[in-house]
Short mmCIF file of C-alpha atoms in Angstrom, two decimals:
data_model
loop_
_atom_site.label_atom_id
_atom_site.label_comp_id
_atom_site.label_asym_id
_atom_site.label_seq_id
_atom_site.Cartn_x
_atom_site.Cartn_y
_atom_site.Cartn_z
CA UNK J 1448 -157.48 161.70 53.44
CA UNK J 1449 -154.20 163.31 54.48
CA UNK J 1450 -151.92 161.82 57.10
CA UNK J 1451 -149.34 164.30 58.38
CA UNK J 1452 -146.18 162.83 59.86
CA UNK J 1453 -143.96 164.46 62.46
CA UNK J 1454 -140.92 163.13 64.33
CA UNK J 1455 -141.97 162.15 67.86
CA UNK J 1456 -139.20 164.15 69.46
CA UNK J 1457 -136.56 166.77 68.81
CA UNK J 1458 -133.87 167.81 71.30
CA UNK J 1459 -131.80 170.96 71.22
CA UNK J 1460 -129.52 172.88 73.54
CA UNK J 1461 -130.46 176.38 74.69
CA UNK J 1462 -129.43 179.03 72.20
CA UNK J 1463 -129.36 176.60 69.29
CA UNK J 1464 -131.86 176.25 66.45
CA UNK J 1465 -134.65 173.66 66.45
CA UNK J 1466 -136.27 172.47 63.25
CA UNK J 1467 -139.53 170.51 63.45
CA UNK J 1468 -140.61 168.83 60.24
CA UNK J 1469 -144.06 167.91 58.97
CA UNK J 1470 -144.45 165.50 56.06
CA UNK J 1471 -146.84 163.08 54.44
CA UNK J 1472 -148.19 165.17 51.59
CA UNK J 1473 -146.94 167.39 48.81
CA UNK J 1474 -146.97 170.78 50.46
CA UNK J 1475 -146.09 172.93 47.47
CA UNK J 1476 -147.85 176.21 48.12
CA UNK J 1477 -150.28 174.68 50.62
CA UNK J 1478 -150.95 176.68 53.78
CA UNK J 1479 -149.55 175.12 56.93
CA UNK J 1480 -150.24 176.22 60.47
CA UNK J 1481 -148.28 175.41 63.63
CA UNK J 1482 -149.29 175.19 67.27
CA UNK J 1483 -147.34 175.05 70.51
CA UNK J 1484 -148.84 173.12 73.42
CA UNK J 1485 -147.14 173.27 76.77
CA UNK J 1486 -147.84 170.59 79.33
CA UNK J 1487 -151.38 170.79 80.69
CA UNK J 1488 -152.32 173.78 78.58
CA UNK J 1489 -154.37 174.49 75.48
CA UNK J 1490 -152.56 174.82 72.14
CA UNK J 1491 -151.34 178.23 71.03
CA UNK J 1492 -151.04 179.24 67.38
CA UNK J 1493 -147.41 180.22 66.66
CA UNK J 1494 -147.32 180.30 62.85
CA UNK J 1495 -150.14 180.47 60.29
CA UNK J 1496 -150.31 180.39 56.51
CA UNK J 1497 -146.80 178.89 56.28
CA UNK J 1498 -144.78 181.77 57.70
CA UNK J 1499 -146.95 184.43 59.35
CA UNK J 1500 -146.85 184.98 63.10
CA UNK J 1501 -149.75 186.05 65.30
CA UNK J 1502 -149.30 189.12 67.42
CA UNK J 1503 -147.16 188.38 70.45
CA UNK J 1504 -145.26 185.43 68.95
CA UNK J 1505 -141.49 186.09 68.88
CA UNK J 1506 -139.66 186.42 65.57
CA UNK J 1507 -137.62 183.39 66.67
CA UNK J 1508 -140.52 181.27 65.38
CA UNK J 1509 -140.65 180.87 61.61
CA UNK J 1510 -142.20 178.49 59.13
CA UNK J 1511 -141.45 177.25 55.63
CA UNK J 1512 -142.65 174.83 52.92
CA UNK J 1513 -140.50 172.97 50.48
CA UNK J 1514 -141.70 170.09 48.33
CA UNK J 1515 -142.85 167.27 50.59
CA UNK J 1516 -141.89 168.90 53.88
CA UNK J 1517 -143.09 171.81 55.93
CA UNK J 1518 -141.00 172.99 58.85
CA UNK J 1519 -141.21 175.08 61.95
CA UNK J 1520 -137.88 176.63 62.91
CA UNK J 1521 -137.22 178.02 66.36
CA UNK J 1522 -134.07 180.12 66.61
CA UNK J 1523 -132.17 180.81 69.82
CA UNK J 1524 -134.17 178.19 71.67
CA UNK J 1525 -135.09 178.95 75.27
CA UNK J 1526 -136.14 176.67 78.09
CA UNK J 1527 -139.64 178.10 77.82
CA UNK J 1528 -139.96 176.72 74.28
CA UNK J 1529 -140.15 173.18 75.61
CA UNK J 1530 -143.53 171.90 74.43
CA UNK J 1531 -145.36 169.74 71.93
CA UNK J 1532 -145.67 171.22 68.45
CA UNK J 1533 -148.36 170.33 65.91
CA UNK J 1534 -148.66 171.09 62.22
CA UNK J 1535 -152.09 171.49 60.62
CA UNK J 1536 -153.38 171.75 57.05
CA UNK J 1537 -156.70 171.71 55.25
CA UNK J 1538 -157.38 168.29 53.72
CA UNK J 1539 -158.79 168.94 50.26
CA UNK J 1540 -159.63 165.31 49.71
CA UNK J 1541 -162.01 165.00 52.66
CA UNK J 1542 -162.77 168.65 53.31
CA UNK J 1543 -161.60 169.16 56.86
CA UNK J 1544 -158.58 170.32 58.88
CA UNK J 1545 -156.06 167.68 59.92
CA UNK J 1546 -153.21 167.74 62.42
CA UNK J 1547 -149.87 166.04 62.53
CA UNK J 1548 -149.17 163.66 65.38
CA UNK J 1549 -147.06 166.19 67.24
CA UNK J 1550 -143.38 166.61 68.08
CA UNK J 1551 -142.08 166.94 71.62
CA UNK J 1552 -139.35 169.56 71.78
CA UNK J 1553 -136.91 169.00 74.62
CA UNK J 1554 -134.49 171.75 75.60
CA UNK J 1555 -131.40 170.07 76.98
CA UNK G 857 -160.35 190.42 75.29
CA UNK G 858 -162.28 187.53 73.76
CA UNK G 859 -162.29 184.37 75.84
CA UNK G 860 -163.77 180.92 75.38
CA UNK G 861 -164.78 178.60 78.19
CA UNK G 862 -166.00 175.03 77.98
CA UNK G 863 -168.49 173.58 80.44
CA UNK G 864 -170.15 170.24 80.88
CA UNK G 865 -169.94 166.95 82.74
CA UNK G 866 -166.54 165.45 83.36
CA UNK G 867 -167.89 161.92 83.42
CA UNK G 868 -170.15 160.24 80.89
CA UNK G 869 -171.37 156.65 80.89
CA UNK G 870 -170.79 154.39 77.89
CA UNK G 871 -173.52 154.63 75.25
CA UNK G 872 -174.73 157.95 76.64
CA UNK G 873 -174.63 161.37 74.98
CA UNK G 874 -172.01 163.99 75.77
CA UNK G 875 -173.21 167.59 75.92
CA UNK G 876 -170.71 170.43 76.17
CA UNK G 877 -171.14 174.17 75.90
CA UNK G 878 -168.63 176.83 74.97
CA UNK G 879 -169.35 180.31 76.30
CA UNK G 880 -167.85 183.24 74.44
CA UNK G 881 -167.09 186.37 76.48
CA UNK G 882 -165.54 189.71 75.61
CA UNK G 883 -167.03 189.77 72.13
CA UNK G 884 -169.90 188.57 69.99
CA UNK G 885 -170.24 185.13 68.51
CA UNK G 886 -172.26 186.73 65.70
CA UNK G 887 -169.33 187.82 63.59
CA UNK G 888 -168.85 187.42 59.86
CA UNK G 889 -165.17 186.69 60.29
CA UNK G 890 -165.08 183.49 62.32
CA UNK G 891 -166.31 179.98 62.78
CA UNK G 892 -166.50 178.33 66.18
CA UNK G 893 -165.16 174.83 66.53
CA UNK G 894 -164.73 171.81 68.75
CA UNK G 895 -161.56 169.73 68.94
CA UNK G 896 -160.41 166.95 71.21
CA UNK G 897 -157.22 165.34 72.44
CA UNK G 898 -157.12 161.88 74.03
CA UNK G 899 -154.65 161.59 76.90
CA UNK G 900 -151.10 161.55 75.59
CA UNK G 901 -152.23 161.80 71.96
CA UNK G 902 -152.67 164.39 69.24
CA UNK G 903 -155.39 166.82 68.25
CA UNK G 904 -158.54 165.94 66.32
CA UNK G 905 -161.03 168.40 64.86
CA UNK G 906 -164.64 167.46 65.58
CA UNK G 907 -166.61 170.15 63.81
CA UNK G 908 -167.35 173.86 63.44
CA UNK G 909 -170.33 176.18 63.27
CA UNK G 910 -170.98 179.67 61.92
CA UNK G 911 -173.23 182.09 63.81
CA UNK G 912 -175.89 181.53 61.13
CA UNK G 913 -175.95 177.83 62.00
CA UNK G 914 -173.94 176.54 59.04
CA UNK G 915 -171.92 173.51 60.16
CA UNK G 916 -168.99 171.39 59.08
CA UNK G 917 -168.18 168.03 60.65
CA UNK G 918 -165.27 165.63 60.65
CA UNK G 919 -166.39 162.82 58.34
CA UNK G 920 -165.20 160.22 60.84
CA UNK G 921 -167.49 161.59 63.57
CA UNK G 922 -170.31 163.11 61.57
CA UNK G 923 -172.85 160.39 62.30
CA UNK G 924 -172.52 160.96 66.06
CA UNK G 925 -172.07 164.71 66.35
CA UNK G 926 -174.34 167.74 66.39
CA UNK G 927 -173.07 171.26 66.91
CA UNK G 928 -175.49 174.10 67.55
CA UNK G 929 -175.27 177.81 68.29
CA UNK G 930 -177.30 180.09 70.55
CA UNK G 931 -176.50 183.68 69.59
CA UNK G 932 -178.75 185.09 72.31
CA UNK G 933 -176.55 183.42 74.92
CA UNK G 934 -173.32 183.92 72.96
CA UNK G 935 -172.50 180.25 73.14
CA UNK G 936 -172.28 177.13 71.03
CA UNK G 937 -172.66 173.50 71.97
CA UNK G 938 -171.49 170.00 71.12
CA UNK G 939 -173.59 166.86 71.39
CA UNK G 940 -171.89 163.52 70.75
CA UNK G 941 -173.88 160.33 71.12
CA UNK G 942 -172.97 156.68 71.68
CA UNK G 943 -169.94 157.55 73.75
CA UNK G 944 -167.29 154.88 74.38
CA UNK G 945 -164.02 154.75 76.27
CA UNK G 946 -162.27 155.75 73.04
CA UNK G 947 -163.96 159.15 73.34
CA UNK G 948 -162.21 159.90 76.62
CA UNK G 949 -160.30 163.10 75.90
CA UNK G 950 -159.73 166.73 76.64
CA UNK G 951 -162.33 168.66 74.66
CA UNK G 952 -161.48 172.15 73.47
CA UNK G 953 -163.56 174.86 71.86
CA UNK G 954 -161.71 177.23 69.55
CA UNK G 955 -162.18 179.93 66.94
CA UNK G 956 -161.04 179.88 63.33
CA UNK G 957 -161.36 182.11 60.32
CA UNK G 958 -164.26 182.05 57.91
CA UNK G 959 -162.34 183.32 54.88
CA UNK G 960 -161.69 181.61 51.57
CA UNK G 961 -159.76 179.55 50.56
CA UNK G 962 -160.33 177.52 53.69
CA UNK G 963 -156.78 176.18 53.74
CA UNK G 964 -155.54 179.71 54.43
CA UNK G 965 -158.11 180.69 57.03
CA UNK G 966 -159.03 177.55 58.92
CA UNK G 967 -156.43 177.89 61.63
CA UNK G 968 -157.39 178.03 65.30
CA UNK G 969 -156.22 181.31 66.78
CA UNK G 970 -158.11 181.32 70.08
CA UNK G 971 -158.76 178.35 72.34
CA UNK G 972 -160.60 177.60 75.53
CA UNK G 973 -158.73 175.95 78.38
CA UNK G 974 -160.37 172.63 77.67
CA UNK G 975 -162.47 170.25 79.71
CA UNK G 976 -161.59 166.63 80.44
CA UNK G 977 -164.32 164.13 79.59
CA UNK G 978 -164.00 160.59 80.86
CA UNK G 979 -166.24 157.82 79.56
CA UNK G 980 -166.69 155.18 82.23
CA UNK G 981 -169.45 153.31 83.99
#
């Protein structure tokens, strides 16, 4: 079954761009979904199907796939973006959704 | 707007069975468009999908938990439930209910767009 790998932490200054990577499989055209989880709260979907955003999610959040890496990019980072971020895909080999281990985004 | 809320005991003894319910308000659970799922998150760790159910009763389970888990739906009460037996300390976690799409291919539609607040379950004697 799939094992998705994410860096444990990413730090960025306010106003800069944060890139959170997700690896471990060949993403190709595979759909990837991303969640934001602030401390003590439930996860919130921020990007689905690689690059689509749910209603209410700022355009600053974008997603991409390239080869063996998927990425969530947050432009013009704000203090309120500080959270854990998880990638998720459908595991074809074992027929269920799987999550990456999560990346803690710190806004300096 | 649609909301999900988990309920159940916060403390379970080792070897006992956990029973949680997710109540859906602001809309019907009997929709063609969505599945209703359970996920969990041990303290300080990542997310794990447990299983999902359609309003008709069709279920999917995480292979690693399948032998211990039963998910059921009660459309008359607009709720669905999780039973997990043989609980151990390793099952201590925040348990969330959530909604995901029912479309095909599943890789495009199985994302969780609405979540409950979660309920903390501790396994301890």
